[in-house]
Amino acid sequence: MWLFLAVLVGLWLLCRWYRERQKVENLTEKYVFITGCDSGFGNQLARQLDARGLQVLASCLTPEGAEQLEKVTSDRLKTTLLDVTNTENVAAATEWVKTCVGDKGLWGLVNNAGINYPVAPNEWLKKEDFAKVLDVNLLGMIDTTLHMLPLVRRARGRVVNLSSVVGRLAVPGGGYCLSKFAVEAFSDTLRRELSPFGVRTIIIEPGGFVTNMLKNSDQHLQGVFNHMPPHVKEYYGQPYLDAYYRYMLNNVKKCSKNFCWVTDCIEHALTSRYPRTRYSAGWDAKFLFLPASYLPSAITDYLLSIPLPKPAQAV
């Protein structure tokens, strides 16, 4: 019985491995638009796909980011400035992409742009702090996708959305986890809606990586501390505040610097004839967060509360 099951599992893995190795034809003629290419995953992905010969259309938030990217890539790669929170800016970028791709359409839309700060216990934050993150990570992604969809549909292409493992298991407070849970929901509904048109929607769920978002998180956390209402500080106490600060810094130190684990997943999602629906990038994503997301809530709540002391006025 067990031998029979092992053989079935082995055959299934072999078939999946074979299918996923089948590549899309004429990749050098495919256009891919990527948001958030100033640094991090977007910057690495733009350089990686450009090296593979794809037609990369990279959007950056700053002129400096676009200039630096152009210096290290081929003449094929084109850049434009894009703030995903500005609808007029998104519409202008869409028109620019339309002139670049012509009748071929847009093979790949990679929604990568995002922020994570401020990250802190929810009670320490204001409504505006949540709205700031959701405006970029969720609403900006939705706006960009809705504008670009006619171009993607024309090419029967791919929409690749950057989510996170914390879109499965919420760890820090603030708007980041909220936005990534919503990205998962948006992507799931979009996948089913676009499937009849031959368009695939794919979710990338990275673990912890040292992007610029994480590098600056300690500064934003310090700002939250400085502007926290006095009664909240009294509830939690200074030892808890100090422990949380150290906890966040230690988490940043443990994160990976190998962006290729993420960009390789995105490249496969764009170039494989049979891409996966979801990709987990990073060992912590595969063997820690993903399994933990299936555990009973009582267990995950206990495990995640171990690093921190009890608040000063906890019962």
Short mmCIF file of C-alpha atoms in Angstrom, two decimals:
data_model
loop_
_atom_site.label_atom_id
_atom_site.label_comp_id
_atom_site.label_asym_id
_atom_site.label_seq_id
_atom_site.Cartn_x
_atom_site.Cartn_y
_atom_site.Cartn_z
CA MET A 1 0.00 0.00 0.00
CA TRP A 2 2.67 2.53 1.06
CA LEU A 3 4.90 1.50 -1.82
CA PHE A 4 2.03 2.09 -4.25
CA LEU A 5 1.41 5.57 -2.81
CA ALA A 6 5.13 6.38 -2.96
CA VAL A 7 5.22 5.38 -6.64
CA LEU A 8 2.19 7.57 -7.39
CA VAL A 9 3.74 10.56 -5.61
CA GLY A 10 7.03 9.98 -7.42
CA LEU A 11 5.30 9.84 -10.80
CA TRP A 12 3.34 13.00 -10.03
CA LEU A 13 6.54 14.86 -9.06
CA LEU A 14 8.29 13.63 -12.20
CA CYS A 15 5.42 14.75 -14.42
CA ARG A 16 5.30 18.13 -12.74
CA TRP A 17 9.05 18.55 -13.12
CA TYR A 18 8.82 17.73 -16.82
CA ARG A 19 5.87 20.07 -17.46
CA GLU A 20 7.47 22.98 -15.63
CA ARG A 21 10.63 22.69 -17.72
CA GLN A 22 8.68 23.41 -20.94
CA LYS A 23 9.45 26.99 -21.99
CA VAL A 24 7.33 29.56 -23.79
CA GLU A 25 8.41 30.11 -27.40
CA ASN A 26 9.79 33.38 -28.81
CA LEU A 27 10.71 34.81 -25.42
CA THR A 28 12.86 37.50 -26.99
CA GLU A 29 9.72 39.00 -28.51
CA LYS A 30 7.80 39.08 -25.21
CA TYR A 31 7.25 42.37 -23.36
CA VAL A 32 7.21 42.46 -19.56
CA PHE A 33 6.26 45.51 -17.49
CA ILE A 34 7.60 45.62 -13.91
CA THR A 35 6.69 48.11 -11.18
CA GLY A 36 9.06 49.20 -8.43
CA CYS A 37 12.41 48.73 -10.18
CA ASP A 38 14.42 51.29 -8.20
CA SER A 39 15.81 48.57 -5.93
CA GLY A 40 15.12 45.16 -4.41
CA PHE A 41 13.25 42.44 -6.27
CA GLY A 42 12.13 44.72 -9.11
CA ASN A 43 15.63 45.92 -9.88
CA GLN A 44 17.07 42.40 -9.78
CA LEU A 45 14.23 41.03 -11.93
CA ALA A 46 14.61 43.76 -14.57
CA ARG A 47 18.33 43.00 -14.94
CA GLN A 48 17.72 39.24 -14.93
CA LEU A 49 15.01 39.26 -17.61
CA ASP A 50 17.01 41.72 -19.70
CA ALA A 51 19.95 39.29 -19.61
CA ARG A 52 17.58 36.53 -20.81
CA GLY A 53 16.71 38.64 -23.85
CA LEU A 54 13.14 39.63 -22.96
CA GLN A 55 11.79 43.09 -23.76
CA VAL A 56 11.75 44.68 -20.31
CA LEU A 57 9.69 47.79 -19.54
CA ALA A 58 10.76 48.88 -16.07
CA SER A 59 9.01 51.53 -14.01
CA CYS A 60 10.81 53.38 -11.24
CA LEU A 61 9.59 55.83 -8.63
CA THR A 62 12.59 58.16 -8.98
CA PRO A 63 14.67 59.42 -11.92
CA GLU A 64 17.80 58.32 -10.06
CA GLY A 65 16.52 54.75 -9.89
CA ALA A 66 15.74 54.69 -13.61
CA GLU A 67 19.13 56.16 -14.50
CA GLN A 68 21.04 53.62 -12.41
CA LEU A 69 19.08 50.72 -13.91
CA GLU A 70 19.74 51.89 -17.48
CA LYS A 71 23.47 51.97 -16.78
CA VAL A 72 23.65 48.24 -15.97
CA THR A 73 21.29 46.87 -18.63
CA SER A 74 21.11 46.60 -22.41
CA ASP A 75 19.56 49.06 -24.83
CA ARG A 76 16.48 46.83 -25.05
CA LEU A 77 15.38 47.75 -21.54
CA LYS A 78 13.25 50.87 -21.33
CA THR A 79 12.31 52.80 -18.21
CA THR A 80 9.53 55.12 -17.18
CA LEU A 81 8.58 56.89 -13.97
CA LEU A 82 5.54 55.58 -12.10
CA ASP A 83 3.87 56.30 -8.80
CA VAL A 84 1.25 53.56 -8.47
CA THR A 85 -0.79 55.68 -6.03
CA ASN A 86 -1.40 58.31 -8.74
CA THR A 87 -4.13 57.23 -11.19
CA GLU A 88 -3.15 59.82 -13.79
CA ASN A 89 0.42 58.57 -13.57
CA VAL A 90 -0.76 54.97 -14.01
CA ALA A 91 -2.85 55.94 -17.04
CA ALA A 92 0.14 57.73 -18.61
CA ALA A 93 2.36 54.69 -17.99
CA THR A 94 -0.26 52.48 -19.64
CA GLU A 95 -0.23 54.64 -22.76
CA TRP A 96 3.56 54.47 -22.80
CA VAL A 97 3.45 50.67 -22.57
CA LYS A 98 0.86 50.59 -25.36
CA THR A 99 3.19 52.48 -27.70
CA CYS A 100 6.06 50.12 -26.81
CA VAL A 101 4.25 46.81 -27.30
CA GLY A 102 2.10 47.72 -30.30
CA ASP A 103 -0.14 44.92 -31.56
CA LYS A 104 1.81 42.24 -29.68
CA GLY A 105 0.27 43.15 -26.36
CA LEU A 106 1.88 42.82 -22.94
CA TRP A 107 3.05 39.31 -22.11
CA GLY A 108 3.83 39.94 -18.46
CA LEU A 109 2.66 42.41 -15.81
CA VAL A 110 4.68 42.11 -12.60
CA ASN A 111 3.14 44.05 -9.71
CA ASN A 112 6.18 44.41 -7.48
CA ALA A 113 6.01 47.95 -6.07
CA GLY A 114 5.35 48.03 -2.33
CA ILE A 115 6.20 49.39 1.11
CA ASN A 116 6.02 47.77 4.53
CA TYR A 117 6.40 50.60 7.04
CA PRO A 118 5.29 51.43 9.59
CA VAL A 119 5.32 47.97 11.21
CA ALA A 120 4.28 47.87 14.87
CA PRO A 121 1.49 46.57 17.13
CA ASN A 122 -1.80 47.85 15.74
CA GLU A 123 -2.65 49.98 18.78
CA TRP A 124 0.54 51.97 18.33
CA LEU A 125 -0.52 53.18 14.90
CA LYS A 126 -3.01 55.60 13.39
CA LYS A 127 -5.55 55.07 10.62
CA GLU A 128 -3.30 57.02 8.26
CA ASP A 129 -0.48 54.53 8.84
CA PHE A 130 -2.64 51.67 7.58
CA ALA A 131 -3.98 53.70 4.65
CA LYS A 132 -0.46 54.63 3.51
CA VAL A 133 0.55 50.99 3.07
CA LEU A 134 -2.75 49.86 1.56
CA ASP A 135 -2.64 52.71 -0.97
CA VAL A 136 0.62 51.36 -2.45
CA ASN A 137 0.51 47.60 -1.89
CA LEU A 138 -3.16 47.00 -2.67
CA LEU A 139 -4.93 49.92 -4.34
CA GLY A 140 -1.88 50.80 -6.44
CA MET A 141 -1.63 47.18 -7.59
CA ILE A 142 -5.33 47.06 -8.43
CA ASP A 143 -5.21 50.34 -10.35
CA THR A 144 -2.17 49.27 -12.36
CA THR A 145 -3.69 45.88 -13.14
CA LEU A 146 -7.03 47.28 -14.29
CA HIS A 147 -5.30 49.74 -16.61
CA MET A 148 -2.95 47.12 -18.10
CA LEU A 149 -5.38 44.21 -18.43
CA PRO A 150 -6.47 44.95 -22.04
CA LEU A 151 -2.82 44.78 -23.10
CA VAL A 152 -2.22 41.54 -21.18
CA ARG A 153 -5.40 39.98 -22.59
CA ARG A 154 -4.28 40.81 -26.13
CA ALA A 155 -1.11 38.77 -25.59
CA ARG A 156 -2.89 36.05 -23.56
CA GLY A 157 -0.15 36.73 -21.05
CA ARG A 158 0.55 36.60 -17.33
CA VAL A 159 -0.19 38.76 -14.28
CA VAL A 160 2.33 38.16 -11.50
CA ASN A 161 1.51 39.67 -8.11
CA LEU A 162 4.03 39.96 -5.29
CA SER A 163 2.37 38.85 -2.07
CA SER A 164 4.21 37.52 1.00
CA VAL A 165 4.23 34.66 3.49
CA VAL A 166 2.59 37.12 5.89
CA GLY A 167 -0.33 37.07 3.47
CA ARG A 168 -0.92 33.58 4.85
CA LEU A 169 0.18 34.03 8.47
CA ALA A 170 0.01 37.57 9.87
CA VAL A 171 3.04 38.23 12.07
CA PRO A 172 3.64 41.98 12.60
CA GLY A 173 0.88 44.51 13.08
CA GLY A 174 0.27 47.40 10.70
CA GLY A 175 -0.98 47.59 7.15
CA TYR A 176 1.57 45.31 5.50
CA CYS A 177 -0.04 41.99 6.46
CA LEU A 178 -3.48 43.41 5.72
CA SER A 179 -2.37 44.44 2.24
CA LYS A 180 -0.83 41.04 1.47
CA PHE A 181 -3.91 39.11 2.61
CA ALA A 182 -5.92 41.35 0.29
CA VAL A 183 -3.43 40.79 -2.56
CA GLU A 184 -4.05 37.05 -2.17
CA ALA A 185 -7.82 37.58 -2.41
CA PHE A 186 -7.54 39.92 -5.39
CA SER A 187 -5.23 37.50 -7.19
CA ASP A 188 -7.45 34.49 -6.54
CA THR A 189 -10.56 36.16 -7.94
CA LEU A 190 -8.61 37.62 -10.85
CA ARG A 191 -7.20 34.19 -11.74
CA ARG A 192 -10.65 32.68 -12.10
CA GLU A 193 -12.02 35.67 -14.01
CA LEU A 194 -9.16 35.84 -16.54
CA SER A 195 -8.72 32.11 -17.10
CA PRO A 196 -11.36 31.96 -19.91
CA PHE A 197 -9.30 34.56 -21.81
CA GLY A 198 -6.11 32.51 -21.60
CA VAL A 199 -4.53 34.86 -19.07
CA ARG A 200 -2.77 33.32 -16.06
CA THR A 201 -2.57 35.03 -12.67
CA ILE A 202 0.30 33.96 -10.42
CA ILE A 203 1.15 34.77 -6.81
CA ILE A 204 4.69 35.00 -5.43
CA GLU A 205 5.01 34.60 -1.65
CA PRO A 206 8.53 35.54 -0.50
CA GLY A 207 9.80 34.94 3.00
CA GLY A 208 12.11 37.39 4.74
CA PHE A 209 14.54 39.27 2.49
CA VAL A 210 16.70 42.30 3.22
CA THR A 211 15.16 44.79 0.81
CA ASN A 212 15.26 48.56 1.28
CA MET A 213 11.88 48.27 2.97
CA LEU A 214 13.38 46.21 5.79
CA LYS A 215 16.61 48.22 5.93
CA ASN A 216 14.64 51.33 6.85
CA SER A 217 12.09 49.64 9.11
CA ASP A 218 14.03 50.44 12.31
CA GLN A 219 13.87 54.16 11.53
CA HIS A 220 10.13 54.04 10.97
CA LEU A 221 9.62 51.96 14.12
CA GLN A 222 11.55 54.55 16.11
CA GLY A 223 9.26 57.22 14.68
CA VAL A 224 6.23 55.24 15.87
CA PHE A 225 7.74 55.06 19.37
CA ASN A 226 8.33 58.81 19.46
CA HIS A 227 4.75 59.67 18.48
CA MET A 228 2.96 57.00 20.48
CA PRO A 229 0.19 58.30 22.80
CA PRO A 230 1.28 58.36 26.48
CA HIS A 231 -1.51 56.03 27.61
CA VAL A 232 -0.40 53.37 25.12
CA LYS A 233 3.17 53.56 26.42
CA GLU A 234 1.77 53.12 29.93
CA TYR A 235 -0.22 50.03 28.93
CA TYR A 236 2.74 48.29 27.34
CA GLY A 237 5.64 49.63 29.42
CA GLN A 238 9.18 50.52 28.42
CA PRO A 239 10.56 46.93 28.68
CA TYR A 240 8.01 45.75 26.12
CA LEU A 241 8.84 48.65 23.80
CA ASP A 242 12.55 47.91 24.02
CA ALA A 243 12.00 44.16 23.50
CA TYR A 244 9.80 44.75 20.45
CA TYR A 245 12.42 47.06 18.96
CA ARG A 246 15.15 44.43 19.43
CA TYR A 247 12.79 41.74 18.10
CA MET A 248 12.26 43.64 14.84
CA LEU A 249 15.98 44.35 14.41
CA ASN A 250 16.86 40.69 14.99
CA ASN A 251 14.30 39.62 12.39
CA VAL A 252 15.92 41.92 9.83
CA LYS A 253 19.34 40.40 10.54
CA LYS A 254 17.99 36.89 9.91
CA CYS A 255 16.55 37.76 6.50
CA SER A 256 18.14 36.55 3.28
CA LYS A 257 20.04 38.78 0.86
CA ASN A 258 19.70 36.39 -2.07
CA PHE A 259 17.01 38.09 -4.18
CA CYS A 260 17.43 35.45 -6.89
CA TRP A 261 15.26 33.06 -4.88
CA VAL A 262 12.37 35.43 -5.57
CA THR A 263 13.28 36.60 -9.06
CA ASP A 264 13.88 33.02 -10.25
CA CYS A 265 10.29 32.22 -9.23
CA ILE A 266 9.00 35.24 -11.14
CA GLU A 267 11.11 34.35 -14.18
CA HIS A 268 9.69 30.82 -14.16
CA ALA A 269 6.16 32.21 -13.84
CA LEU A 270 6.76 34.30 -16.97
CA THR A 271 8.71 31.84 -19.09
CA SER A 272 7.29 28.40 -18.29
CA ARG A 273 4.46 27.04 -20.43
CA TYR A 274 2.95 25.58 -17.26
CA PRO A 275 3.63 27.98 -14.38
CA ARG A 276 2.49 27.30 -10.85
CA THR A 277 -0.39 29.17 -9.27
CA ARG A 278 1.74 30.06 -6.22
CA TYR A 279 5.47 30.18 -5.57
CA SER A 280 6.99 30.18 -2.07
CA ALA A 281 10.42 31.85 -2.17
CA GLY A 282 12.95 31.26 0.60
CA TRP A 283 13.56 28.46 3.09
CA ASP A 284 11.61 30.24 5.84
CA ALA A 285 8.61 30.53 3.53
CA LYS A 286 8.68 26.85 2.55
CA PHE A 287 9.51 25.21 5.87
CA LEU A 288 8.37 27.68 8.54
CA PHE A 289 5.60 30.07 7.59
CA LEU A 290 3.74 27.88 5.14
CA PRO A 291 3.51 24.83 7.47
CA ALA A 292 2.75 27.09 10.46
CA SER A 293 -0.17 28.67 8.59
CA TYR A 294 -1.95 25.30 8.73
CA LEU A 295 -1.48 24.84 12.48
CA PRO A 296 -4.29 25.59 14.95
CA SER A 297 -4.40 29.26 15.89
CA ALA A 298 -3.71 28.50 19.55
CA ILE A 299 -0.36 26.96 18.63
CA THR A 300 0.75 29.74 16.27
CA ASP A 301 -0.35 32.41 18.75
CA TYR A 302 1.80 30.80 21.45
CA LEU A 303 4.84 30.36 19.23
CA LEU A 304 4.72 33.93 17.91
CA SER A 305 4.34 35.43 21.40
CA ILE A 306 7.44 33.69 22.85
CA PRO A 307 10.01 36.36 21.82
CA LEU A 308 8.16 39.17 23.60
CA PRO A 309 7.48 39.84 27.31
CA LYS A 310 4.00 40.52 28.58
CA PRO A 311 2.83 44.15 28.46
CA ALA A 312 3.12 46.01 31.74
CA GLN A 313 -0.64 46.09 32.39
CA ALA A 314 -1.46 42.65 31.00
CA VAL A 315 -3.94 40.63 33.06
#
